[in-house]
PDB file of C-alpha atoms in Angstrom:
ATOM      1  CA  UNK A 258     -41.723  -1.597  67.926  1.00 48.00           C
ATOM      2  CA  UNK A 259     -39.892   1.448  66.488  1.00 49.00           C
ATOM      3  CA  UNK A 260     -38.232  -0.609  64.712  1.00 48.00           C
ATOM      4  CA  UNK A 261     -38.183  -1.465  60.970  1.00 48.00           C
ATOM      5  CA  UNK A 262     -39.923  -4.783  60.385  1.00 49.00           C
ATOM      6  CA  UNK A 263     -36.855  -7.442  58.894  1.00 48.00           C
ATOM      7  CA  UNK A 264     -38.368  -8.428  55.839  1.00 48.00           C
ATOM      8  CA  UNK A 265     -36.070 -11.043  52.973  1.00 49.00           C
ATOM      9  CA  UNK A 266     -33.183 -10.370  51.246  1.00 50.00           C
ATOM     10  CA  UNK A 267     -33.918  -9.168  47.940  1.00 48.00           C
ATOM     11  CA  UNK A 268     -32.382  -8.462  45.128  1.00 50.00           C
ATOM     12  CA  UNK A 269     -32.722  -4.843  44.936  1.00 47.00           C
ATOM     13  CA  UNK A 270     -31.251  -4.982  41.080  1.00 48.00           C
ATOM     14  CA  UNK A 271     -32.936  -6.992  39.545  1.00 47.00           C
ATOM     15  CA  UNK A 272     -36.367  -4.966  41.079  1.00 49.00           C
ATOM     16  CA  UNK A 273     -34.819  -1.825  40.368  1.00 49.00           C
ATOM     17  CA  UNK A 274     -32.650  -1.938  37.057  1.00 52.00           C
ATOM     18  CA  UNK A 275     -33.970  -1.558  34.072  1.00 56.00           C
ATOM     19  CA  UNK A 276     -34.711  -4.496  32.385  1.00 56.00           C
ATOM     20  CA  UNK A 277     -32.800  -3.686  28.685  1.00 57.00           C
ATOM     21  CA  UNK A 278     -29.672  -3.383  31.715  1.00 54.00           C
ATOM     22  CA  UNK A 279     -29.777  -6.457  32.856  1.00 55.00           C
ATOM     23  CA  UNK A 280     -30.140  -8.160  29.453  1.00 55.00           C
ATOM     24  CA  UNK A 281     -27.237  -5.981  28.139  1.00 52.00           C
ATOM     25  CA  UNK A 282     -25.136  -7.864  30.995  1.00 60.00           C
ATOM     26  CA  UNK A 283     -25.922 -11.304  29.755  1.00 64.00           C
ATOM     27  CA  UNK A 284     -24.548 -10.346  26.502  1.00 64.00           C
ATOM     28  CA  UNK A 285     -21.373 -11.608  25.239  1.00 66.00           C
ATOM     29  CA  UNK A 286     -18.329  -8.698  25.088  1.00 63.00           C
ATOM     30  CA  UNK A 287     -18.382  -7.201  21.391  1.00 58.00           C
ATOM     31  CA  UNK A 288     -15.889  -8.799  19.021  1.00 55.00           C
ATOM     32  CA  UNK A 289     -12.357  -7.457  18.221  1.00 54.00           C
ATOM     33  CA  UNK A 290     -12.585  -5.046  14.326  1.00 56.00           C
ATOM     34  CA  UNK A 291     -12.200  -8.261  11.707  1.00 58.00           C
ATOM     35  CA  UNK A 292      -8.712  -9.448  10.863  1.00 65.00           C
ATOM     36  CA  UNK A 293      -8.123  -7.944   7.380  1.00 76.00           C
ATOM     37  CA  UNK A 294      -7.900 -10.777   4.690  1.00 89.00           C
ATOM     38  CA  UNK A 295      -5.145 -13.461   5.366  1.00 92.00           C
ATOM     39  CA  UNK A 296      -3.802 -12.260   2.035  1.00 94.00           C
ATOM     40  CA  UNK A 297      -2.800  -8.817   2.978  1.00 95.00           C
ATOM     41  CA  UNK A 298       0.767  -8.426   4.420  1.00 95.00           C
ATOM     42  CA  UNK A 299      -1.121  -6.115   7.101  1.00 95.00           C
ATOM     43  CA  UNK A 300      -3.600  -5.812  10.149  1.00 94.00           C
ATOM     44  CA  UNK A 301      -6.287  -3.595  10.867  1.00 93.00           C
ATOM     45  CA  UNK A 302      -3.745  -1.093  12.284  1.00 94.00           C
ATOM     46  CA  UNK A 303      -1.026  -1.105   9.657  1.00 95.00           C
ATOM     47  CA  UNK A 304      -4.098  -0.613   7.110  1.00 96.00           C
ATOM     48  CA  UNK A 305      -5.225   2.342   8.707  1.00 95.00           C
ATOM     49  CA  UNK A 306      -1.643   4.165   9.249  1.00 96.00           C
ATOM     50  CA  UNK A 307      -0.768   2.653   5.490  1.00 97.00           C
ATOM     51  CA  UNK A 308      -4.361   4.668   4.252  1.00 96.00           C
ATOM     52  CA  UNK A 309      -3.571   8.186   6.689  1.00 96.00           C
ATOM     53  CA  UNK A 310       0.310   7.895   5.895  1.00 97.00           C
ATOM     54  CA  UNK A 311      -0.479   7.350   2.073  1.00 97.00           C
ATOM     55  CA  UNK A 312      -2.867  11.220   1.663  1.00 96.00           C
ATOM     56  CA  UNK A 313       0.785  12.924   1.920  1.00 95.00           C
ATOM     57  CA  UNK A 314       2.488  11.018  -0.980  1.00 97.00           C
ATOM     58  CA  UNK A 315      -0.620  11.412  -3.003  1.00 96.00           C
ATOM     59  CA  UNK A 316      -0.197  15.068  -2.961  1.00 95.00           C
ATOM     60  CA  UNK A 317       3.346  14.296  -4.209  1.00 96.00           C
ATOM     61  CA  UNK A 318       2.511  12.136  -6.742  1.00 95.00           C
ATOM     62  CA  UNK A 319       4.307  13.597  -9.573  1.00 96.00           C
ATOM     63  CA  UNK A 320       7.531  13.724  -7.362  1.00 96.00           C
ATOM     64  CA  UNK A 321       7.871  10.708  -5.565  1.00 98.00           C
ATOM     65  CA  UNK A 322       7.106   9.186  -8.978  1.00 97.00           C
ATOM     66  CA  UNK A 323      10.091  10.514 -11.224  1.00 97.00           C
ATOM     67  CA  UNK A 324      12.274  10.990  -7.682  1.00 97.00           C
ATOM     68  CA  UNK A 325      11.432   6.664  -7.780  1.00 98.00           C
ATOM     69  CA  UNK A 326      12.425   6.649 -11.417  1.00 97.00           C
ATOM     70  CA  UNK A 327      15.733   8.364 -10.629  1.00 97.00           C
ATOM     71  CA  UNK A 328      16.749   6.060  -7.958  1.00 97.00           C
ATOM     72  CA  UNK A 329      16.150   3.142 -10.035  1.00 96.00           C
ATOM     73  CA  UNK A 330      17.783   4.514 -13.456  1.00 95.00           C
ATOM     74  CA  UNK A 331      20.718   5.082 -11.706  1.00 93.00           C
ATOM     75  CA  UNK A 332      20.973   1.606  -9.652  1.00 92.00           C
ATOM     76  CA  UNK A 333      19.900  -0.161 -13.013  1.00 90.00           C
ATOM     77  CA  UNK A 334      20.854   1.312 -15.911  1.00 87.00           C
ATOM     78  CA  UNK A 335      19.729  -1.631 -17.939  1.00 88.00           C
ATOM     79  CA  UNK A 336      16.134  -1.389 -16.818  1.00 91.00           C
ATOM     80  CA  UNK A 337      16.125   2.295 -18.287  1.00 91.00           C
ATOM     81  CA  UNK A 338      17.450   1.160 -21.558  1.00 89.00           C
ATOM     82  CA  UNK A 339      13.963  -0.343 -21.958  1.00 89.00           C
ATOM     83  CA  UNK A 340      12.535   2.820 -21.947  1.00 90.00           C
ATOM     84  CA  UNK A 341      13.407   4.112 -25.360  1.00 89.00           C
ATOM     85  CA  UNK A 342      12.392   7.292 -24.920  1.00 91.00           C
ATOM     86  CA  UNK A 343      14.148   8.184 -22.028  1.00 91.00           C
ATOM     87  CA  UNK A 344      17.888   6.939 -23.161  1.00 87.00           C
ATOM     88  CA  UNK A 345      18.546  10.323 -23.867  1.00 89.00           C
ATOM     89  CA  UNK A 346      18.464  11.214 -20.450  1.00 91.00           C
ATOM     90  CA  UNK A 347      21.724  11.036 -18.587  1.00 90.00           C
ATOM     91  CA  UNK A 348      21.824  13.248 -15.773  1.00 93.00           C
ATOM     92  CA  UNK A 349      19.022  13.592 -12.686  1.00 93.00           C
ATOM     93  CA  UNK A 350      18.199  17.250 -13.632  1.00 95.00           C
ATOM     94  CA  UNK A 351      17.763  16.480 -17.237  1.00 95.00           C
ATOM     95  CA  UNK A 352      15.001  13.727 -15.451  1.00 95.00           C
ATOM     96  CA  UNK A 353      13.460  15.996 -13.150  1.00 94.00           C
ATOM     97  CA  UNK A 354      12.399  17.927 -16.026  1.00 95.00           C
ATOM     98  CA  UNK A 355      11.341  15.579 -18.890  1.00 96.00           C
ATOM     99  CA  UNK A 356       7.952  15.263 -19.412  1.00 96.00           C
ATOM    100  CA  UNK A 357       8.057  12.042 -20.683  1.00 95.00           C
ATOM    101  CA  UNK A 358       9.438  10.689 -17.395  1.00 96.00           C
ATOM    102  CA  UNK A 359       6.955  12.651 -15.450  1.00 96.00           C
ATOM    103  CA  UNK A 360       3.673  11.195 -17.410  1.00 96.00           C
ATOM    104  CA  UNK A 361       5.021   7.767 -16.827  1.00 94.00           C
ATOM    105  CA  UNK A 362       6.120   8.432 -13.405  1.00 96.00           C
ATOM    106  CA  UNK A 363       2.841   9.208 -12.666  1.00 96.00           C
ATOM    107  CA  UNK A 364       1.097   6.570 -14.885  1.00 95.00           C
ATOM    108  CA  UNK A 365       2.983   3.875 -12.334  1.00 96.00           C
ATOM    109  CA  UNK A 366       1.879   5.859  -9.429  1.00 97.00           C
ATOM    110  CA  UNK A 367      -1.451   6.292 -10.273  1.00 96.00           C
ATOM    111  CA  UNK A 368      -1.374   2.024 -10.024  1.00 96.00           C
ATOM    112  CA  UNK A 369       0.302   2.096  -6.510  1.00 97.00           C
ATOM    113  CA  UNK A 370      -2.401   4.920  -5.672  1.00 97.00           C
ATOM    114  CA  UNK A 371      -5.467   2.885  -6.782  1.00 97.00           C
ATOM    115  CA  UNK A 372      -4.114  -0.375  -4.749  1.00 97.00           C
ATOM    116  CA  UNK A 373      -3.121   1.859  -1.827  1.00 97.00           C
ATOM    117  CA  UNK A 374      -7.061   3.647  -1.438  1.00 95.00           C
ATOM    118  CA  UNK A 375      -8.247   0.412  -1.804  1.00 96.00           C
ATOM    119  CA  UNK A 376      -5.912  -1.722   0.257  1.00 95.00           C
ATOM    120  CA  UNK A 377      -8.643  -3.405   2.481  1.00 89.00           C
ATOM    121  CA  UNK A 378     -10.446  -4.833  -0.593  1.00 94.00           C
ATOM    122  CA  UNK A 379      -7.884  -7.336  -1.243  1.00 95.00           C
ATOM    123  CA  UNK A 380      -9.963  -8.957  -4.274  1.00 96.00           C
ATOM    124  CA  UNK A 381      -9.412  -5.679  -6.547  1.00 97.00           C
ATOM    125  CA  UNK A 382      -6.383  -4.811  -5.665  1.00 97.00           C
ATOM    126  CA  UNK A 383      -4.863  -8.243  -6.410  1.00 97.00           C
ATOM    127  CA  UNK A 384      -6.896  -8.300  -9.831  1.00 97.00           C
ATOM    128  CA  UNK A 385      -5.532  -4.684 -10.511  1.00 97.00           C
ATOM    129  CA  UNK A 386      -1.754  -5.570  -9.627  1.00 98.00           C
ATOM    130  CA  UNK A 387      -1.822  -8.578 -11.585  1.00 97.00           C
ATOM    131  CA  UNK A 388      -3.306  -6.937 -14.909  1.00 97.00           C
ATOM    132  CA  UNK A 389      -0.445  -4.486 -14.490  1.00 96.00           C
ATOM    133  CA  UNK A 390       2.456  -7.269 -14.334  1.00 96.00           C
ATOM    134  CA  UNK A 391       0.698  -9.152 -16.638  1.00 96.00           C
ATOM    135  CA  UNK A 392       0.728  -6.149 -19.487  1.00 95.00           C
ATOM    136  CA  UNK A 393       4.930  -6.202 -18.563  1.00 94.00           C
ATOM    137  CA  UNK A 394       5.198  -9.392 -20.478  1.00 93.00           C
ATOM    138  CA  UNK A 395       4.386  -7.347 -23.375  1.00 92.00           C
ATOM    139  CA  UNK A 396       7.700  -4.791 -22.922  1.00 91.00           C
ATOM    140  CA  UNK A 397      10.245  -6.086 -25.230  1.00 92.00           C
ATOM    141  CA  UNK A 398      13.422  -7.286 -23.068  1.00 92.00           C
ATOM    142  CA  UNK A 399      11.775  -6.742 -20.085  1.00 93.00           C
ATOM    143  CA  UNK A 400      12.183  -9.655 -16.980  1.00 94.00           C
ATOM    144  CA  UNK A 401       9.863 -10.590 -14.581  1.00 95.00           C
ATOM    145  CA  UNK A 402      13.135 -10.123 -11.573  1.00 96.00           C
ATOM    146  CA  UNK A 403      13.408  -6.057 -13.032  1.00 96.00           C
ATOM    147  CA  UNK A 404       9.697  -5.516 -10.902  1.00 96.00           C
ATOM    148  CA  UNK A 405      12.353  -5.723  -7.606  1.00 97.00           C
ATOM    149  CA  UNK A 406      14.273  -2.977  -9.030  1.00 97.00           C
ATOM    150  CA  UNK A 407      11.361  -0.439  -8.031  1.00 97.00           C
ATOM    151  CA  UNK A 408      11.648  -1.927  -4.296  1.00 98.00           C
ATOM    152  CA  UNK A 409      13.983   0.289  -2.887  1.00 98.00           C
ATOM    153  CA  UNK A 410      14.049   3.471  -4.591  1.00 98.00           C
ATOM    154  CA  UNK A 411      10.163   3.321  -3.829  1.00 98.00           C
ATOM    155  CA  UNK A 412      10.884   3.341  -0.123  1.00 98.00           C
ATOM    156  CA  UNK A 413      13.657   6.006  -0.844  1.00 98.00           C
ATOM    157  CA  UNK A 414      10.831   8.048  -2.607  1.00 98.00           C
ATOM    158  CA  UNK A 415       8.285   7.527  -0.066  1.00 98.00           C
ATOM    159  CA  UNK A 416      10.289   8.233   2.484  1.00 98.00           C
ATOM    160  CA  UNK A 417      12.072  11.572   1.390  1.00 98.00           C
ATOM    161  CA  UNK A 418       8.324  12.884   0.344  1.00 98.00           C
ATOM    162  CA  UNK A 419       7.387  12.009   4.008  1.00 98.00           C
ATOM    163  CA  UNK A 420      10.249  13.353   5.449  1.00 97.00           C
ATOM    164  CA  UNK A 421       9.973  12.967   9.685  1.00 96.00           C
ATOM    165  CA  UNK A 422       6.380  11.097   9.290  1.00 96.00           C
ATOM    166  CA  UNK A 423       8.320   8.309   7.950  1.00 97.00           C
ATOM    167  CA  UNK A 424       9.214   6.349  11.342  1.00 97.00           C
ATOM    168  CA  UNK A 425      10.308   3.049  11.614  1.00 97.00           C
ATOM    169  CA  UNK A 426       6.752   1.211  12.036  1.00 97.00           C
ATOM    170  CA  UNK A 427       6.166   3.523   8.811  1.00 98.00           C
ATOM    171  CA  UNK A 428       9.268   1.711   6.847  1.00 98.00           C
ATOM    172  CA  UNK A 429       7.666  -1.430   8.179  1.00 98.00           C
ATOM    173  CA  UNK A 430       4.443  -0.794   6.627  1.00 97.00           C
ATOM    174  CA  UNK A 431       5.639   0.335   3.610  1.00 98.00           C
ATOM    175  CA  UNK A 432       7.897  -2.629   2.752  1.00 98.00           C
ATOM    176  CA  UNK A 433       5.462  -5.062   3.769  1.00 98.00           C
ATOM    177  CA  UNK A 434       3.135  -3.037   1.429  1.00 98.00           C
ATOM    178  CA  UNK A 435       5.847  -2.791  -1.594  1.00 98.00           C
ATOM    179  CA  UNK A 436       6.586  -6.446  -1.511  1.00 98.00           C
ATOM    180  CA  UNK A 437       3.508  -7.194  -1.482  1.00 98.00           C
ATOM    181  CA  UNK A 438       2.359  -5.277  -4.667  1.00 98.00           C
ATOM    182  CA  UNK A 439       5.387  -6.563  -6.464  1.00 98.00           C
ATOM    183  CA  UNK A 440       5.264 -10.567  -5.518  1.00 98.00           C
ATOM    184  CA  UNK A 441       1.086  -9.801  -7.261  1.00 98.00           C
ATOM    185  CA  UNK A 442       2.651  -8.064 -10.032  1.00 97.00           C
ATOM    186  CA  UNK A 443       4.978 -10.932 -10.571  1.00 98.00           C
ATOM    187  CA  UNK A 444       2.095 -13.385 -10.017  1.00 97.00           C
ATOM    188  CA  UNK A 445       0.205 -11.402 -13.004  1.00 97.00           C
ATOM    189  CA  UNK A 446       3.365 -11.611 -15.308  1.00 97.00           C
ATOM    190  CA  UNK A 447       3.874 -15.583 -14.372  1.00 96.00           C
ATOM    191  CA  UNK A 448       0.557 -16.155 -15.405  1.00 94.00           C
ATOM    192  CA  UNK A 449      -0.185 -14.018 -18.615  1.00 85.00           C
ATOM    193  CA  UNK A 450      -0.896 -15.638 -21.444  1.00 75.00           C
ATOM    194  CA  UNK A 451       0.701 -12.873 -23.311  1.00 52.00           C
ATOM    195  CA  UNK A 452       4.287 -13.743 -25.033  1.00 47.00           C
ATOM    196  CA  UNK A 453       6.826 -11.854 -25.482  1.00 41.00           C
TER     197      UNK A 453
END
């Protein structure tokens, strides 16, 4: 009598939600970003810190370029002997200051800045690096094993232009990145149908 009448369990969700709610909790969990493309060196993550880290060196361009040609000239002074107009130059200032170094400098970076801003869309950046290696069959002298000279004084450019925002995961990225634009670039000059 002053009591409440017991009426059935119920269940008071499914009266009282709202119906899009309860559907959304049927649904399956949302999938993980994509996997970048098997042929890419790097994942979602390294892409993205590869893409932010990569807006400082483009501002550098010019440097890091000849500051890259320097380190190589003077670890592989036959590679520079293929450049005929830049055997004149024998000391790093006289470098730093040539014109001629600095337009190609920034040539060869302009490349590695194309396939860096365009990184996740592995079809155009392999076509791109392969073009390039393939055109290096045309360089009198020139071997497809002198590509690997660029290796290291490209991470010894990068890395002096990014100063303290080169950490280690950064050197990881980066070398991933660098052999992978070479092995392409030696994939473009192994198949060129260009002789020397």
């Amino acid at each position: 009598m002053g009591c409440k009448q017991s009426a059935p369990e119920t269940n008071t969700r499914s009266l009282t939600a709202d119906p899009e709610e309860a559907m959304a909790d049927k649904l399956p969990e949302p999938a993980p970003p994509a996997p970048t493309d098997p042929r890419l060196p790097l994942d979602v993550r390294q892409v993205f810190k590869l893409k932010k880290s990569w807006k400082g060196i483009k501002r550098c361009m010019e440097s890091t370029g000849v500051e890259m040609f320097i380190r190589m000239f003077r670890s592989n002074c036959e590679i520079q002997v293929l450049f005929q107009k830049l055997n004149h130059l024998q000391t790093e200032e006289e470098m730093r200051v040539d014109e001629i170094l600095e337009k190609h400098a920034t040539t060869v970076m302009a490349t590695v800045d194309e396939a860096m801003n365009n990184i996740d869309n592995v079809d155009f950046v392999l076509a791109l690096l392969r073009h390039r290696g393939s055109y290096h069959k045309k360089i009198p002298g020139f071997t497809k094993q002198m590509f690997w000279a660029i290796e290291l004084p490209f991470l010894e450019a990068v890395k002096i232009t990014l100063g303290d925002r080169y950490s280690d995961n950064m050197d990881i990225i980066y070398k991933k990145t660098i052999k992978f634009v070479l092995e392409t670039m030696v994939e473009g000059y192994d198949t060129s149908n260009t002789v020397s």
